Amino acid sequence: VTVITGYLGAGKSTLVNYILSGQHGKRIAVILNEFGEEIGVERAMINEGQGGAIVEEWVELANGCVCCTVKHSLVQALEQLVQTKERMDHILLETTGLADPAPLVSILWLDDQLESSIRLDSIITVIDAKNFRRQIDEHTNSSSFPEAFHQIAFADVVILNKIDLVKDNLEDLERQIHDVNALVTVVRSVRCQVDLNTIFDRQAYGVKELLEYSKSAPPNSRHDNSISTLCIYEQDPVCLTKVESWLEDLLWEKKSNMDIYRCKGILNIHDSNQLHTLQAVREVYEVVPAREWSETQSRMNKIVFIGRDLDISTLQDSFSRCKH
């Protein structure tokens, strides 16, 4: 499942239309809040659900894709979609007007033990290149925190759309995006015409992606409204129980007064030959063993944080107290 967010007018509907009408050879289910006029689906094609059906309306399209709206439980609707339709390659969840995708992540980030066929792949944020520049300018003269920055902070992929309307300085625009989220992948587009292979199957919440990321680290960055990406390191082994208590203090109790949106990293756990991975979105976190440390790999702890009012000294010092 890929979650798509973005400002009104950024191009979310354009992306959905491209997916629903394109000859890309993929069977993709798109779940919408409702069939709006901007979504190119003829009302005559829409099948309404029966009685208490979870999926309220759905339509199968000529290119093999499925488009539907959901009445009540998102997870139940996803399961029903998977069970009742032929195998889909991907599910795209369009979140009109949703500023904070974190609640959806907590719903979709299902435990492996549930053996669900649904897996959260990534969060995509669509940005209007021309208006994002205006939002930056307005933000410079305001104490408010733009919703667009909030959406970027949670994103795994940013589609920088309408680049044909911006004559120059795209690199500067991408730098602004990476100042908010140093981990995000930026894909440029005109009318959201993108290679779907660049935005789907990212496995952003999988072990493989974490291990790839751990080979390098993003530079510490700070946007001018206190949002930043920070990375902390610790060579010595840490106690798993202490790490979990530390995370709960940071994410649940918020004792440090930092607003942490996401964190991810690798951990060197005392008395374990297993490299452990850490993922967190808001209050939801997971620490799991991934694989054995290789003989050539330097054992260490490395964690990247994205959030507001982050203090690297506080994060580093408090994590150091997790040492065995």
Short mmCIF file of C-alpha atoms in Angstrom, two decimals:
data_model
loop_
_atom_site.label_atom_id
_atom_site.label_comp_id
_atom_site.label_asym_id
_atom_site.label_seq_id
_atom_site.Cartn_x
_atom_site.Cartn_y
_atom_site.Cartn_z
CA VAL A 1 0.00 0.00 0.00
CA THR A 2 1.26 3.45 -0.93
CA VAL A 3 -0.25 6.49 0.81
CA ILE A 4 -0.43 9.70 -1.23
CA THR A 5 -0.70 13.15 0.35
CA GLY A 6 -0.35 16.69 -0.91
CA TYR A 7 -1.79 20.19 -0.93
CA LEU A 8 -5.06 20.83 -2.74
CA GLY A 9 -4.15 21.47 -6.37
CA ALA A 10 -0.69 19.92 -6.14
CA GLY A 11 -1.60 17.15 -8.55
CA LYS A 12 -2.86 14.18 -6.51
CA SER A 13 -5.89 13.74 -8.75
CA THR A 14 -3.68 14.09 -11.82
CA LEU A 15 -1.52 11.26 -10.53
CA VAL A 16 -4.58 9.11 -9.81
CA ASN A 17 -5.96 9.77 -13.30
CA TYR A 18 -2.61 8.88 -14.84
CA ILE A 19 -2.57 5.58 -12.97
CA LEU A 20 -6.19 4.77 -13.79
CA SER A 21 -5.88 5.55 -17.50
CA GLY A 22 -2.25 4.72 -18.33
CA GLN A 23 -1.11 1.63 -20.23
CA HIS A 24 1.55 0.76 -17.67
CA GLY A 25 0.81 -2.96 -17.45
CA LYS A 26 0.21 -2.88 -13.68
CA ARG A 27 -2.98 -3.87 -11.84
CA ILE A 28 -3.36 -1.09 -9.29
CA ALA A 29 -6.24 -0.48 -6.91
CA VAL A 30 -6.85 3.17 -6.03
CA ILE A 31 -8.84 3.91 -2.88
CA LEU A 32 -10.39 7.38 -2.70
CA ASN A 33 -12.41 9.33 -0.17
CA GLU A 34 -15.01 9.82 -2.88
CA PHE A 35 -15.37 9.92 -6.65
CA GLY A 36 -14.98 13.63 -7.27
CA GLU A 37 -15.47 15.33 -10.63
CA GLU A 38 -11.72 15.68 -10.98
CA ILE A 39 -11.33 11.89 -11.06
CA GLY A 40 -11.99 10.75 -14.61
CA VAL A 41 -14.37 7.91 -13.77
CA GLU A 42 -17.77 7.90 -15.45
CA ARG A 43 -20.61 7.62 -12.93
CA ALA A 44 -22.29 5.06 -15.17
CA MET A 45 -19.34 2.72 -14.66
CA ILE A 46 -19.53 2.80 -10.87
CA ASN A 47 -20.93 -0.22 -9.04
CA GLU A 48 -22.48 0.60 -5.68
CA GLY A 49 -21.92 -1.79 -2.79
CA GLN A 50 -24.78 -3.90 -1.49
CA GLY A 51 -26.34 -3.14 1.90
CA GLY A 52 -23.59 -3.04 4.50
CA ALA A 53 -20.74 -3.58 2.06
CA ILE A 54 -17.44 -2.23 3.31
CA VAL A 55 -16.38 -0.99 -0.12
CA GLU A 56 -19.12 1.52 -0.94
CA GLU A 57 -18.49 2.01 -4.65
CA TRP A 58 -16.01 0.49 -7.04
CA VAL A 59 -15.24 0.43 -10.75
CA GLU A 60 -13.00 -1.81 -12.83
CA LEU A 61 -11.21 -0.01 -15.65
CA ALA A 62 -10.04 -1.09 -19.07
CA ASN A 63 -6.36 -1.11 -18.13
CA GLY A 64 -6.94 -3.62 -15.31
CA CYS A 65 -6.95 -1.09 -12.47
CA VAL A 66 -9.65 -0.86 -9.82
CA CYS A 67 -10.96 2.36 -8.25
CA CYS A 68 -13.13 2.35 -5.13
CA THR A 69 -14.34 4.41 -2.19
CA VAL A 70 -14.43 3.20 1.41
CA LYS A 71 -17.38 3.54 3.77
CA HIS A 72 -16.03 2.52 7.18
CA SER A 73 -13.01 0.42 8.14
CA LEU A 74 -10.00 1.02 5.93
CA VAL A 75 -8.18 -2.17 6.89
CA GLN A 76 -11.29 -4.31 6.38
CA ALA A 77 -11.83 -2.67 3.00
CA LEU A 78 -8.24 -3.41 2.02
CA GLU A 79 -8.59 -7.04 3.07
CA GLN A 80 -11.88 -7.32 1.17
CA LEU A 81 -10.31 -5.80 -1.92
CA VAL A 82 -7.44 -8.29 -1.77
CA GLN A 83 -9.75 -11.26 -1.21
CA THR A 84 -12.48 -10.50 -3.72
CA LYS A 85 -10.50 -9.16 -6.65
CA GLU A 86 -7.85 -10.76 -8.81
CA ARG A 87 -4.34 -10.20 -7.55
CA MET A 88 -3.42 -6.51 -7.54
CA ASP A 89 0.17 -5.38 -8.01
CA HIS A 90 -0.27 -2.36 -5.76
CA ILE A 91 -2.81 -0.37 -3.75
CA LEU A 92 -2.71 3.44 -3.74
CA LEU A 93 -4.54 5.23 -0.94
CA GLU A 94 -5.37 8.86 -1.74
CA THR A 95 -5.83 10.99 1.37
CA THR A 96 -7.63 14.17 0.39
CA GLY A 97 -7.12 16.94 2.91
CA LEU A 98 -5.04 14.86 5.30
CA ALA A 99 -2.23 16.93 6.74
CA ASP A 100 -0.75 14.26 8.97
CA PRO A 101 -0.42 10.74 7.49
CA ALA A 102 0.88 9.34 10.79
CA PRO A 103 -2.51 7.91 11.93
CA LEU A 104 -2.76 6.00 8.65
CA VAL A 105 0.74 4.64 9.14
CA SER A 106 -0.20 3.25 12.54
CA ILE A 107 -3.19 1.50 10.93
CA LEU A 108 -1.32 0.10 7.95
CA TRP A 109 1.95 -0.73 9.68
CA LEU A 110 0.61 -4.15 10.62
CA ASP A 111 2.62 -6.59 12.70
CA ASP A 112 4.23 -9.43 10.74
CA GLN A 113 2.61 -11.89 13.14
CA LEU A 114 -0.81 -10.97 11.75
CA GLU A 115 0.32 -12.54 8.47
CA SER A 116 -1.58 -9.91 6.54
CA SER A 117 -1.14 -9.71 2.78
CA ILE A 118 -1.17 -5.92 3.14
CA ARG A 119 2.15 -4.12 3.59
CA LEU A 120 2.78 -0.41 3.91
CA ASP A 121 5.21 0.45 1.14
CA SER A 122 5.75 4.20 1.37
CA ILE A 123 4.25 7.66 1.75
CA ILE A 124 4.26 9.89 -1.33
CA THR A 125 3.74 13.65 -1.16
CA VAL A 126 2.86 15.57 -4.32
CA ILE A 127 4.13 19.16 -4.41
CA ASP A 128 3.23 21.96 -6.80
CA ALA A 129 6.68 23.33 -7.66
CA LYS A 130 5.40 26.82 -8.45
CA ASN A 131 3.18 27.27 -5.38
CA PHE A 132 5.62 25.59 -3.02
CA ARG A 133 8.04 28.42 -3.74
CA ARG A 134 5.28 30.88 -2.79
CA GLN A 135 4.56 28.91 0.40
CA ILE A 136 8.24 29.13 1.30
CA ASP A 137 8.18 32.91 0.78
CA GLU A 138 5.03 33.30 2.89
CA HIS A 139 6.53 31.09 5.57
CA THR A 140 9.64 33.27 5.76
CA ASN A 141 7.42 36.14 6.94
CA SER A 142 5.26 34.07 9.27
CA SER A 143 5.61 32.15 12.51
CA SER A 144 3.21 29.44 11.32
CA PHE A 145 4.32 26.00 10.21
CA PRO A 146 3.21 25.24 6.63
CA GLU A 147 1.19 22.09 6.15
CA ALA A 148 3.27 21.29 3.08
CA PHE A 149 6.42 21.01 5.21
CA HIS A 150 4.56 18.68 7.55
CA GLN A 151 3.69 16.40 4.64
CA ILE A 152 7.28 16.43 3.38
CA ALA A 153 8.56 15.44 6.81
CA PHE A 154 6.58 12.18 6.68
CA ALA A 155 7.26 11.43 3.01
CA ASP A 156 9.47 8.71 1.58
CA VAL A 157 9.05 10.09 -1.95
CA VAL A 158 8.22 13.64 -3.04
CA ILE A 159 6.83 14.13 -6.55
CA LEU A 160 7.90 17.65 -7.49
CA ASN A 161 5.12 18.36 -9.97
CA LYS A 162 4.54 21.17 -12.49
CA ILE A 163 8.25 21.77 -12.99
CA ASP A 164 7.41 23.19 -16.43
CA LEU A 165 5.98 26.23 -14.62
CA VAL A 166 9.26 26.90 -12.80
CA LYS A 167 11.88 28.26 -15.15
CA ASP A 168 14.95 27.82 -12.98
CA ASN A 169 16.31 27.03 -9.52
CA LEU A 170 14.83 23.52 -9.30
CA GLU A 171 17.99 22.50 -7.46
CA ASP A 172 17.28 25.19 -4.87
CA LEU A 173 13.73 23.88 -4.51
CA GLU A 174 15.02 20.35 -3.96
CA ARG A 175 17.47 21.67 -1.38
CA GLN A 176 14.54 23.25 0.50
CA ILE A 177 12.77 19.88 0.47
CA HIS A 178 15.87 18.07 1.74
CA ASP A 179 16.28 20.71 4.46
CA VAL A 180 12.93 19.50 5.79
CA ASN A 181 13.56 15.78 5.19
CA ALA A 182 17.09 14.73 4.29
CA LEU A 183 16.01 11.11 3.69
CA VAL A 184 13.34 11.75 1.06
CA THR A 185 13.66 10.83 -2.63
CA VAL A 186 12.61 13.63 -5.00
CA VAL A 187 11.10 12.75 -8.40
CA ARG A 188 10.52 15.62 -10.85
CA SER A 189 7.42 15.55 -13.04
CA VAL A 190 5.14 17.41 -15.43
CA ARG A 191 1.45 16.55 -14.93
CA CYS A 192 2.56 13.72 -12.62
CA GLN A 193 3.87 11.69 -15.57
CA VAL A 194 6.30 9.52 -13.62
CA ASP A 195 7.76 6.06 -14.02
CA LEU A 196 5.68 4.06 -11.54
CA ASN A 197 8.72 1.91 -10.79
CA THR A 198 10.35 4.97 -9.21
CA ILE A 199 7.52 5.52 -6.72
CA PHE A 200 6.12 2.02 -6.08
CA ASP A 201 7.74 -0.94 -4.33
CA ARG A 202 10.01 1.35 -2.30
CA GLN A 203 9.74 -0.96 0.76
CA ALA A 204 10.42 2.10 2.91
CA TYR A 205 9.39 0.23 6.05
CA GLY A 206 11.29 -2.94 5.20
CA VAL A 207 14.57 -4.27 6.53
CA LYS A 208 16.33 -4.07 3.17
CA GLU A 209 15.75 -0.33 2.84
CA LEU A 210 17.01 0.24 6.38
CA LEU A 211 20.17 -1.75 5.76
CA GLU A 212 20.85 0.17 2.55
CA TYR A 213 20.32 3.47 4.33
CA SER A 214 22.66 2.41 7.14
CA LYS A 215 25.63 2.29 4.74
CA SER A 216 25.57 6.08 4.60
CA ALA A 217 24.01 8.85 6.62
CA PRO A 218 22.27 12.06 5.58
CA PRO A 219 23.86 15.33 6.64
CA ASN A 220 22.28 17.02 9.62
CA SER A 221 19.95 19.72 8.29
CA ARG A 222 17.72 22.36 9.77
CA HIS A 223 14.93 24.35 8.18
CA ASP A 224 14.41 27.90 9.41
CA ASN A 225 11.26 26.96 11.34
CA SER A 226 12.94 24.47 13.69
CA ILE A 227 12.26 21.36 11.60
CA SER A 228 15.36 19.27 11.10
CA THR A 229 16.96 15.95 10.26
CA LEU A 230 19.55 14.79 12.80
CA CYS A 231 21.70 11.68 13.04
CA ILE A 232 23.26 10.28 16.23
CA TYR A 233 25.94 7.59 16.59
CA GLU A 234 27.14 5.32 19.37
CA GLN A 235 29.82 2.65 18.98
CA ASP A 236 29.28 0.73 22.22
CA PRO A 237 26.59 -1.98 22.53
CA VAL A 238 23.30 -0.88 24.06
CA CYS A 239 20.76 -2.63 26.26
CA LEU A 240 17.53 -3.41 24.38
CA THR A 241 15.34 -2.80 27.44
CA LYS A 242 16.95 0.59 28.02
CA VAL A 243 16.51 1.52 24.35
CA GLU A 244 12.81 0.69 24.51
CA SER A 245 12.40 2.79 27.67
CA TRP A 246 14.32 5.62 25.99
CA LEU A 247 12.03 5.48 22.95
CA GLU A 248 8.93 5.48 25.12
CA ASP A 249 10.19 8.55 26.98
CA LEU A 250 10.85 10.34 23.68
CA LEU A 251 7.79 9.25 21.71
CA TRP A 252 5.12 8.64 24.35
CA GLU A 253 5.99 10.82 27.31
CA LYS A 254 7.69 13.54 25.23
CA LYS A 255 9.87 14.34 28.24
CA SER A 256 12.40 16.14 26.05
CA ASN A 257 9.80 18.51 24.52
CA MET A 258 10.85 17.46 21.03
CA ASP A 259 8.23 16.73 18.37
CA ILE A 260 9.60 13.61 16.66
CA TYR A 261 7.85 12.70 13.41
CA ARG A 262 9.99 9.77 12.30
CA CYS A 263 13.14 7.95 13.22
CA LYS A 264 14.94 4.98 11.74
CA GLY A 265 18.24 3.29 12.37
CA ILE A 266 20.32 0.25 13.22
CA LEU A 267 21.20 -0.94 16.71
CA ASN A 268 24.12 -2.88 18.18
CA ILE A 269 22.41 -4.81 20.99
CA HIS A 270 24.48 -6.22 23.87
CA ASP A 271 24.90 -10.02 23.86
CA SER A 272 23.40 -10.36 20.39
CA ASN A 273 25.00 -11.22 17.07
CA GLN A 274 21.90 -9.87 15.33
CA LEU A 275 21.83 -6.42 13.79
CA HIS A 276 18.58 -4.84 14.99
CA THR A 277 16.60 -2.25 13.03
CA LEU A 278 14.55 0.61 14.47
CA GLN A 279 11.57 2.31 12.82
CA ALA A 280 9.24 4.85 14.40
CA VAL A 281 6.43 7.07 13.16
CA ARG A 282 5.06 9.37 15.86
CA GLU A 283 4.22 7.13 18.85
CA VAL A 284 4.45 3.83 16.95
CA TYR A 285 7.86 2.15 16.99
CA GLU A 286 9.36 -1.24 16.23
CA VAL A 287 12.76 -2.76 17.07
CA VAL A 288 13.41 -6.10 15.38
CA PRO A 289 16.42 -8.36 14.67
CA ALA A 290 17.24 -8.19 10.96
CA ARG A 291 20.26 -10.41 10.29
CA GLU A 292 23.62 -11.33 11.77
CA TRP A 293 26.37 -8.74 11.76
CA SER A 294 28.90 -9.49 9.03
CA GLU A 295 32.52 -9.96 10.03
CA THR A 296 33.59 -7.01 7.90
CA GLN A 297 30.91 -4.67 9.24
CA SER A 298 31.71 -2.25 12.03
CA ARG A 299 29.16 -2.76 14.81
CA MET A 300 27.56 0.51 15.80
CA ASN A 301 24.30 2.30 16.57
CA LYS A 302 23.06 4.89 14.12
CA ILE A 303 19.66 6.61 14.31
CA VAL A 304 18.20 9.38 12.13
CA PHE A 305 15.46 11.65 13.50
CA ILE A 306 13.08 13.94 11.61
CA GLY A 307 11.06 16.42 13.65
CA ARG A 308 10.67 19.86 15.19
CA ASP A 309 12.74 21.39 17.97
CA LEU A 310 15.21 18.50 17.88
CA ASP A 311 18.25 18.86 20.12
CA ILE A 312 21.18 16.71 19.06
CA SER A 313 22.96 17.01 22.42
CA THR A 314 19.88 15.82 24.31
CA LEU A 315 19.32 12.94 21.89
CA GLN A 316 22.97 11.88 21.94
CA ASP A 317 23.40 12.15 25.71
CA SER A 318 20.16 10.36 26.54
CA PHE A 319 20.88 7.54 24.09
CA SER A 320 24.38 7.11 25.52
CA ARG A 321 22.74 6.16 28.81
CA CYS A 322 21.34 3.08 27.05
CA LYS A 323 24.83 1.55 26.93
CA HIS A 324 25.13 -1.77 28.71
#
